[in-house]
Amino acid sequence: MKLPVPEEIFYDVALHLGATNLDLCLLMLVQFDAYLRPSEALGLKVEHLVPPCGRRYSQWALVVHPSDMGEKSKTGTQDDSVVLGDLKDRKWMSRVAAHLSSHRRDFLFPGITLAFYERTVTQALDTLRYTGHILAPHILRHSGASNDAVHQRRTLPSIQKRGRWSSKKSVARYEKAALVQRQWKFVCPARLAAVQNSPKRLATFLARLDG
């Protein structure tokens, strides 16, 4: 089983992909922030996005597996609500959601298959000189949860609710900070500073998105 990665590594790869394929970058960010499975993220449509409405409802949200669209998760749940960019570290998610909402009519990420997604992330890791294939689409859900736990942004119960995990045992692993930190060993020493600076680089990149 591959382990979650530090968010700096994730952002570094997302930025690399965003330079040539914006959709892939935004797909990764939505999946990471909302703790989505790859199939859930790839299946998102404009109808899943819920826009802000006034000062009291000021944030973008997702309805995952809405019952009025006849959807169910693999565990049988429906109508799960996830607020996007609710942490100060990821306020840029509102810009991501606004961009997707205004530029799509149906699917948010049309034309992207899981096979293409997996292959492109692997190629990015090689290009960026990581010494192992430590990131893949199915790891993003767990990486989002792990980073929020490690940096004490969310409690385990709130992580469990956001990720729609059915048991406390499923989220207990996300407190193991050393496992996330250990993944830094795969970063090329010559690129260490750039990877560490990736949160700032990502914020600058996303500031150019039109809503």
PDB file of C-alpha atoms in Angstrom:
ATOM      1  CA  MET A   1       0.000   0.000   0.000  1.00  0.00           C
ATOM      2  CA  LYS A   2       1.358   3.406  -0.974  1.00  0.00           C
ATOM      3  CA  LEU A   3       1.511   6.008   1.764  1.00  0.00           C
ATOM      4  CA  PRO A   4       0.075   9.544   1.820  1.00  0.00           C
ATOM      5  CA  VAL A   5       2.474  12.283   0.750  1.00  0.00           C
ATOM      6  CA  PRO A   6       3.174  15.750   2.174  1.00  0.00           C
ATOM      7  CA  GLU A   7       0.996  18.372   0.540  1.00  0.00           C
ATOM      8  CA  GLU A   8       4.078  20.165  -0.790  1.00  0.00           C
ATOM      9  CA  ILE A   9       4.870  17.146  -2.975  1.00  0.00           C
ATOM     10  CA  PHE A  10       1.269  16.929  -4.132  1.00  0.00           C
ATOM     11  CA  TYR A  11       1.186  20.653  -4.999  1.00  0.00           C
ATOM     12  CA  ASP A  12       4.492  20.336  -6.846  1.00  0.00           C
ATOM     13  CA  VAL A  13       3.097  17.628  -9.105  1.00  0.00           C
ATOM     14  CA  ALA A  14      -0.227  19.444  -9.598  1.00  0.00           C
ATOM     15  CA  LEU A  15       1.610  22.592 -10.658  1.00  0.00           C
ATOM     16  CA  HIS A  16       3.715  20.673 -13.146  1.00  0.00           C
ATOM     17  CA  LEU A  17       0.607  19.176 -14.735  1.00  0.00           C
ATOM     18  CA  GLY A  18      -1.192  22.524 -14.674  1.00  0.00           C
ATOM     19  CA  ALA A  19       1.461  24.075 -16.874  1.00  0.00           C
ATOM     20  CA  THR A  20       0.202  22.029 -19.833  1.00  0.00           C
ATOM     21  CA  ASN A  21      -3.167  20.628 -18.719  1.00  0.00           C
ATOM     22  CA  LEU A  22      -5.165  22.868 -16.393  1.00  0.00           C
ATOM     23  CA  ASP A  23      -7.985  20.338 -16.059  1.00  0.00           C
ATOM     24  CA  LEU A  24      -5.656  17.732 -14.558  1.00  0.00           C
ATOM     25  CA  CYS A  25      -4.347  20.226 -12.021  1.00  0.00           C
ATOM     26  CA  LEU A  26      -7.843  21.267 -10.946  1.00  0.00           C
ATOM     27  CA  LEU A  27      -8.992  17.653 -10.808  1.00  0.00           C
ATOM     28  CA  MET A  28      -6.179  16.853  -8.387  1.00  0.00           C
ATOM     29  CA  LEU A  29      -6.984  19.863  -6.199  1.00  0.00           C
ATOM     30  CA  VAL A  30     -10.689  19.037  -5.956  1.00  0.00           C
ATOM     31  CA  GLN A  31      -9.954  15.405  -5.148  1.00  0.00           C
ATOM     32  CA  PHE A  32      -7.369  16.316  -2.495  1.00  0.00           C
ATOM     33  CA  ASP A  33      -9.455  19.011  -0.786  1.00  0.00           C
ATOM     34  CA  ALA A  34     -12.736  17.058  -0.740  1.00  0.00           C
ATOM     35  CA  TYR A  35     -11.218  13.620   0.036  1.00  0.00           C
ATOM     36  CA  LEU A  36     -12.772  12.116  -3.086  1.00  0.00           C
ATOM     37  CA  ARG A  37     -12.149   8.730  -4.633  1.00  0.00           C
ATOM     38  CA  PRO A  38     -10.818   8.979  -8.217  1.00  0.00           C
ATOM     39  CA  SER A  39     -14.096   7.694  -9.662  1.00  0.00           C
ATOM     40  CA  GLU A  40     -16.063  10.262  -7.666  1.00  0.00           C
ATOM     41  CA  ALA A  41     -13.885  13.141  -8.857  1.00  0.00           C
ATOM     42  CA  LEU A  42     -13.927  12.037 -12.489  1.00  0.00           C
ATOM     43  CA  GLY A  43     -17.708  11.705 -12.409  1.00  0.00           C
ATOM     44  CA  LEU A  44     -18.406  15.201 -11.079  1.00  0.00           C
ATOM     45  CA  LYS A  45     -20.792  17.408 -13.023  1.00  0.00           C
ATOM     46  CA  VAL A  46     -21.771  21.058 -12.718  1.00  0.00           C
ATOM     47  CA  GLU A  47     -24.892  19.909 -10.840  1.00  0.00           C
ATOM     48  CA  HIS A  48     -22.706  18.566  -8.036  1.00  0.00           C
ATOM     49  CA  LEU A  49     -21.343  22.061  -7.346  1.00  0.00           C
ATOM     50  CA  VAL A  50     -23.302  24.302  -4.993  1.00  0.00           C
ATOM     51  CA  PRO A  51     -22.445  28.016  -5.358  1.00  0.00           C
ATOM     52  CA  PRO A  52     -22.355  30.554  -2.535  1.00  0.00           C
ATOM     53  CA  CYS A  53     -25.561  32.435  -1.786  1.00  0.00           C
ATOM     54  CA  GLY A  54     -25.191  35.602   0.256  1.00  0.00           C
ATOM     55  CA  ARG A  55     -23.075  36.306   3.324  1.00  0.00           C
ATOM     56  CA  ARG A  56     -24.481  33.456   5.411  1.00  0.00           C
ATOM     57  CA  TYR A  57     -23.766  30.858   2.734  1.00  0.00           C
ATOM     58  CA  SER A  58     -20.484  32.242   1.436  1.00  0.00           C
ATOM     59  CA  GLN A  59     -18.606  29.078   0.440  1.00  0.00           C
ATOM     60  CA  TRP A  60     -18.683  26.670  -2.460  1.00  0.00           C
ATOM     61  CA  ALA A  61     -19.747  23.109  -1.706  1.00  0.00           C
ATOM     62  CA  LEU A  62     -20.159  19.720  -3.318  1.00  0.00           C
ATOM     63  CA  VAL A  63     -23.049  17.316  -3.000  1.00  0.00           C
ATOM     64  CA  VAL A  64     -21.489  13.891  -3.419  1.00  0.00           C
ATOM     65  CA  HIS A  65     -23.779  11.201  -4.853  1.00  0.00           C
ATOM     66  CA  PRO A  66     -26.968  13.311  -4.871  1.00  0.00           C
ATOM     67  CA  SER A  67     -30.107  11.224  -4.558  1.00  0.00           C
ATOM     68  CA  ASP A  68     -32.000  13.337  -7.104  1.00  0.00           C
ATOM     69  CA  MET A  69     -29.436  12.227  -9.690  1.00  0.00           C
ATOM     70  CA  GLY A  70     -29.860   8.574  -8.692  1.00  0.00           C
ATOM     71  CA  GLU A  71     -26.297   8.234  -7.385  1.00  0.00           C
ATOM     72  CA  LYS A  72     -24.937   6.155  -4.508  1.00  0.00           C
ATOM     73  CA  SER A  73     -21.436   5.753  -3.112  1.00  0.00           C
ATOM     74  CA  LYS A  74     -19.773   2.345  -3.022  1.00  0.00           C
ATOM     75  CA  THR A  75     -20.915   2.104   0.610  1.00  0.00           C
ATOM     76  CA  GLY A  76     -24.499   3.048  -0.275  1.00  0.00           C
ATOM     77  CA  THR A  77     -24.529   6.640   1.016  1.00  0.00           C
ATOM     78  CA  GLN A  78     -26.192   9.583  -0.749  1.00  0.00           C
ATOM     79  CA  ASP A  79     -26.344  13.377  -0.475  1.00  0.00           C
ATOM     80  CA  ASP A  80     -23.056  13.824   1.376  1.00  0.00           C
ATOM     81  CA  SER A  81     -22.104  17.500   1.654  1.00  0.00           C
ATOM     82  CA  VAL A  82     -18.517  18.733   1.439  1.00  0.00           C
ATOM     83  CA  VAL A  83     -17.628  22.419   1.830  1.00  0.00           C
ATOM     84  CA  LEU A  84     -14.748  23.344  -0.456  1.00  0.00           C
ATOM     85  CA  GLY A  85     -11.817  25.461   0.679  1.00  0.00           C
ATOM     86  CA  ASP A  86     -13.119  25.868   4.210  1.00  0.00           C
ATOM     87  CA  LEU A  87      -9.570  26.007   5.619  1.00  0.00           C
ATOM     88  CA  LYS A  88      -7.511  29.209   5.461  1.00  0.00           C
ATOM     89  CA  ASP A  89      -4.692  27.203   3.856  1.00  0.00           C
ATOM     90  CA  ARG A  90      -6.918  26.369   0.890  1.00  0.00           C
ATOM     91  CA  LYS A  91      -9.064  29.450   0.346  1.00  0.00           C
ATOM     92  CA  TRP A  92      -8.028  29.274  -3.304  1.00  0.00           C
ATOM     93  CA  MET A  93     -10.475  26.381  -3.734  1.00  0.00           C
ATOM     94  CA  SER A  94     -13.279  28.940  -4.121  1.00  0.00           C
ATOM     95  CA  ARG A  95     -11.501  30.245  -7.228  1.00  0.00           C
ATOM     96  CA  VAL A  96     -11.117  26.685  -8.519  1.00  0.00           C
ATOM     97  CA  ALA A  97     -14.835  25.973  -8.012  1.00  0.00           C
ATOM     98  CA  ALA A  98     -15.900  29.263  -9.614  1.00  0.00           C
ATOM     99  CA  HIS A  99     -13.714  28.582 -12.640  1.00  0.00           C
ATOM    100  CA  LEU A 100     -15.105  25.084 -13.116  1.00  0.00           C
ATOM    101  CA  SER A 101     -18.680  26.250 -12.670  1.00  0.00           C
ATOM    102  CA  SER A 102     -18.373  28.997 -15.274  1.00  0.00           C
ATOM    103  CA  HIS A 103     -16.430  26.980 -17.847  1.00  0.00           C
ATOM    104  CA  ARG A 104     -18.347  23.688 -17.855  1.00  0.00           C
ATOM    105  CA  ARG A 105     -21.808  22.681 -19.003  1.00  0.00           C
ATOM    106  CA  ASP A 106     -21.847  19.046 -17.925  1.00  0.00           C
ATOM    107  CA  PHE A 107     -18.860  17.051 -16.616  1.00  0.00           C
ATOM    108  CA  LEU A 108     -16.239  19.075 -14.744  1.00  0.00           C
ATOM    109  CA  PHE A 109     -13.367  17.047 -16.170  1.00  0.00           C
ATOM    110  CA  PRO A 110     -14.475  15.807 -19.606  1.00  0.00           C
ATOM    111  CA  GLY A 111     -12.128  13.601 -21.554  1.00  0.00           C
ATOM    112  CA  ILE A 112      -9.975  12.543 -18.600  1.00  0.00           C
ATOM    113  CA  THR A 113      -9.957   8.795 -17.983  1.00  0.00           C
ATOM    114  CA  LEU A 114      -8.543   7.077 -14.932  1.00  0.00           C
ATOM    115  CA  ALA A 115      -5.876   5.380 -17.057  1.00  0.00           C
ATOM    116  CA  PHE A 116      -4.737   8.727 -18.499  1.00  0.00           C
ATOM    117  CA  TYR A 117      -4.823  10.301 -15.032  1.00  0.00           C
ATOM    118  CA  GLU A 118      -2.657   7.563 -13.528  1.00  0.00           C
ATOM    119  CA  ARG A 119      -0.193   7.543 -16.407  1.00  0.00           C
ATOM    120  CA  THR A 120       0.233  11.321 -16.448  1.00  0.00           C
ATOM    121  CA  VAL A 121       0.885  11.547 -12.703  1.00  0.00           C
ATOM    122  CA  THR A 122       3.523   8.812 -12.984  1.00  0.00           C
ATOM    123  CA  GLN A 123       5.197  10.635 -15.862  1.00  0.00           C
ATOM    124  CA  ALA A 124       5.212  13.865 -13.850  1.00  0.00           C
ATOM    125  CA  LEU A 125       6.985  12.153 -10.964  1.00  0.00           C
ATOM    126  CA  ASP A 126       9.698  10.964 -13.340  1.00  0.00           C
ATOM    127  CA  THR A 127      10.079  14.379 -14.955  1.00  0.00           C
ATOM    128  CA  LEU A 128      10.334  16.076 -11.559  1.00  0.00           C
ATOM    129  CA  ARG A 129      13.030  13.570 -10.548  1.00  0.00           C
ATOM    130  CA  TYR A 130      11.257  11.929  -7.624  1.00  0.00           C
ATOM    131  CA  THR A 131      13.043   8.706  -6.782  1.00  0.00           C
ATOM    132  CA  GLY A 132       9.862   6.673  -6.394  1.00  0.00           C
ATOM    133  CA  HIS A 133       6.313   6.586  -7.735  1.00  0.00           C
ATOM    134  CA  ILE A 134       4.890   7.836  -4.462  1.00  0.00           C
ATOM    135  CA  LEU A 135       1.802   9.604  -5.809  1.00  0.00           C
ATOM    136  CA  ALA A 136      -1.208   8.246  -7.679  1.00  0.00           C
ATOM    137  CA  PRO A 137      -4.880   9.256  -7.993  1.00  0.00           C
ATOM    138  CA  HIS A 138      -6.046   6.753  -5.385  1.00  0.00           C
ATOM    139  CA  ILE A 139      -3.627   8.240  -2.826  1.00  0.00           C
ATOM    140  CA  LEU A 140      -4.985  11.803  -3.005  1.00  0.00           C
ATOM    141  CA  ARG A 141      -8.035  11.146  -0.816  1.00  0.00           C
ATOM    142  CA  HIS A 142      -5.796   9.764   1.913  1.00  0.00           C
ATOM    143  CA  SER A 143      -3.152  12.453   1.457  1.00  0.00           C
ATOM    144  CA  GLY A 144      -5.716  15.211   1.969  1.00  0.00           C
ATOM    145  CA  ALA A 145      -6.929  13.607   5.181  1.00  0.00           C
ATOM    146  CA  SER A 146      -3.424  12.859   6.452  1.00  0.00           C
ATOM    147  CA  ASN A 147      -2.145  16.387   5.899  1.00  0.00           C
ATOM    148  CA  ASP A 148      -5.161  17.906   7.635  1.00  0.00           C
ATOM    149  CA  ALA A 149      -4.576  15.605  10.620  1.00  0.00           C
ATOM    150  CA  VAL A 150      -0.795  16.065  10.746  1.00  0.00           C
ATOM    151  CA  HIS A 151      -1.083  19.861  10.620  1.00  0.00           C
ATOM    152  CA  GLN A 152      -3.968  19.786  13.122  1.00  0.00           C
ATOM    153  CA  ARG A 153      -6.409  21.530  10.807  1.00  0.00           C
ATOM    154  CA  ARG A 154      -9.208  19.074  11.512  1.00  0.00           C
ATOM    155  CA  THR A 155     -10.067  16.616  14.266  1.00  0.00           C
ATOM    156  CA  LEU A 156     -10.328  12.929  13.445  1.00  0.00           C
ATOM    157  CA  PRO A 157     -14.146  12.998  13.757  1.00  0.00           C
ATOM    158  CA  SER A 158     -14.351  15.886  11.274  1.00  0.00           C
ATOM    159  CA  ILE A 159     -11.973  14.057   8.912  1.00  0.00           C
ATOM    160  CA  GLN A 160     -14.102  10.933   9.197  1.00  0.00           C
ATOM    161  CA  LYS A 161     -17.248  12.903   8.349  1.00  0.00           C
ATOM    162  CA  ARG A 162     -15.645  14.775   5.448  1.00  0.00           C
ATOM    163  CA  GLY A 163     -14.238  11.594   3.942  1.00  0.00           C
ATOM    164  CA  ARG A 164     -17.405   9.619   4.616  1.00  0.00           C
ATOM    165  CA  TRP A 165     -15.507   6.829   6.363  1.00  0.00           C
ATOM    166  CA  SER A 166     -17.830   4.542   8.290  1.00  0.00           C
ATOM    167  CA  SER A 167     -15.562   3.725  11.248  1.00  0.00           C
ATOM    168  CA  LYS A 168     -13.091   5.496  13.522  1.00  0.00           C
ATOM    169  CA  LYS A 169     -10.566   2.776  12.764  1.00  0.00           C
ATOM    170  CA  SER A 170     -10.494   3.874   9.133  1.00  0.00           C
ATOM    171  CA  VAL A 171      -9.192   7.331  10.037  1.00  0.00           C
ATOM    172  CA  ALA A 172      -6.898   6.489  12.965  1.00  0.00           C
ATOM    173  CA  ARG A 173      -3.985   5.947  10.559  1.00  0.00           C
ATOM    174  CA  TYR A 174      -4.075   9.597   9.526  1.00  0.00           C
ATOM    175  CA  GLU A 175      -2.506  10.636  12.838  1.00  0.00           C
ATOM    176  CA  LYS A 176       0.766   8.894  11.942  1.00  0.00           C
ATOM    177  CA  ALA A 177       2.760  11.995  11.057  1.00  0.00           C
ATOM    178  CA  ALA A 178       6.068  10.173  10.647  1.00  0.00           C
ATOM    179  CA  LEU A 179       4.738   8.158   7.710  1.00  0.00           C
ATOM    180  CA  VAL A 180       3.882  11.341   5.816  1.00  0.00           C
ATOM    181  CA  GLN A 181       7.137  13.053   6.746  1.00  0.00           C
ATOM    182  CA  ARG A 182       9.123  10.010   5.645  1.00  0.00           C
ATOM    183  CA  GLN A 183       8.048  10.579   2.043  1.00  0.00           C
ATOM    184  CA  TRP A 184      10.367  13.580   1.783  1.00  0.00           C
ATOM    185  CA  LYS A 185      13.212  11.129   1.163  1.00  0.00           C
ATOM    186  CA  PHE A 186      11.926  10.666  -2.399  1.00  0.00           C
ATOM    187  CA  VAL A 187      12.453  14.342  -3.299  1.00  0.00           C
ATOM    188  CA  CYS A 188      15.466  15.124  -5.474  1.00  0.00           C
ATOM    189  CA  PRO A 189      17.866  17.186  -3.281  1.00  0.00           C
ATOM    190  CA  ALA A 190      18.362  19.708  -6.074  1.00  0.00           C
ATOM    191  CA  ARG A 191      14.594  20.377  -6.104  1.00  0.00           C
ATOM    192  CA  LEU A 192      13.981  20.425  -2.360  1.00  0.00           C
ATOM    193  CA  ALA A 193      13.611  24.214  -2.061  1.00  0.00           C
ATOM    194  CA  ALA A 194      11.190  24.344  -5.003  1.00  0.00           C
ATOM    195  CA  VAL A 195       9.038  21.582  -3.527  1.00  0.00           C
ATOM    196  CA  GLN A 196       8.996  23.228  -0.103  1.00  0.00           C
ATOM    197  CA  ASN A 197       7.859  26.463  -1.749  1.00  0.00           C
ATOM    198  CA  SER A 198       5.083  24.812  -3.749  1.00  0.00           C
ATOM    199  CA  PRO A 199       2.185  26.126  -1.591  1.00  0.00           C
ATOM    200  CA  LYS A 200       3.159  29.717  -2.435  1.00  0.00           C
ATOM    201  CA  ARG A 201       3.758  28.831  -6.076  1.00  0.00           C
ATOM    202  CA  LEU A 202       0.337  27.190  -6.281  1.00  0.00           C
ATOM    203  CA  ALA A 203      -1.438  30.205  -4.765  1.00  0.00           C
ATOM    204  CA  THR A 204       0.235  32.465  -7.353  1.00  0.00           C
ATOM    205  CA  PHE A 205      -0.709  30.105 -10.175  1.00  0.00           C
ATOM    206  CA  LEU A 206      -4.367  29.896  -9.117  1.00  0.00           C
ATOM    207  CA  ALA A 207      -4.645  33.661  -8.651  1.00  0.00           C
ATOM    208  CA  ARG A 208      -4.611  33.890 -12.456  1.00  0.00           C
ATOM    209  CA  LEU A 209      -7.707  31.700 -12.815  1.00  0.00           C
ATOM    210  CA  ASP A 210     -10.775  33.500 -14.153  1.00  0.00           C
ATOM    211  CA  GLY A 211     -14.015  32.801 -12.354  1.00  0.00           C
TER     212      GLY A 211
END
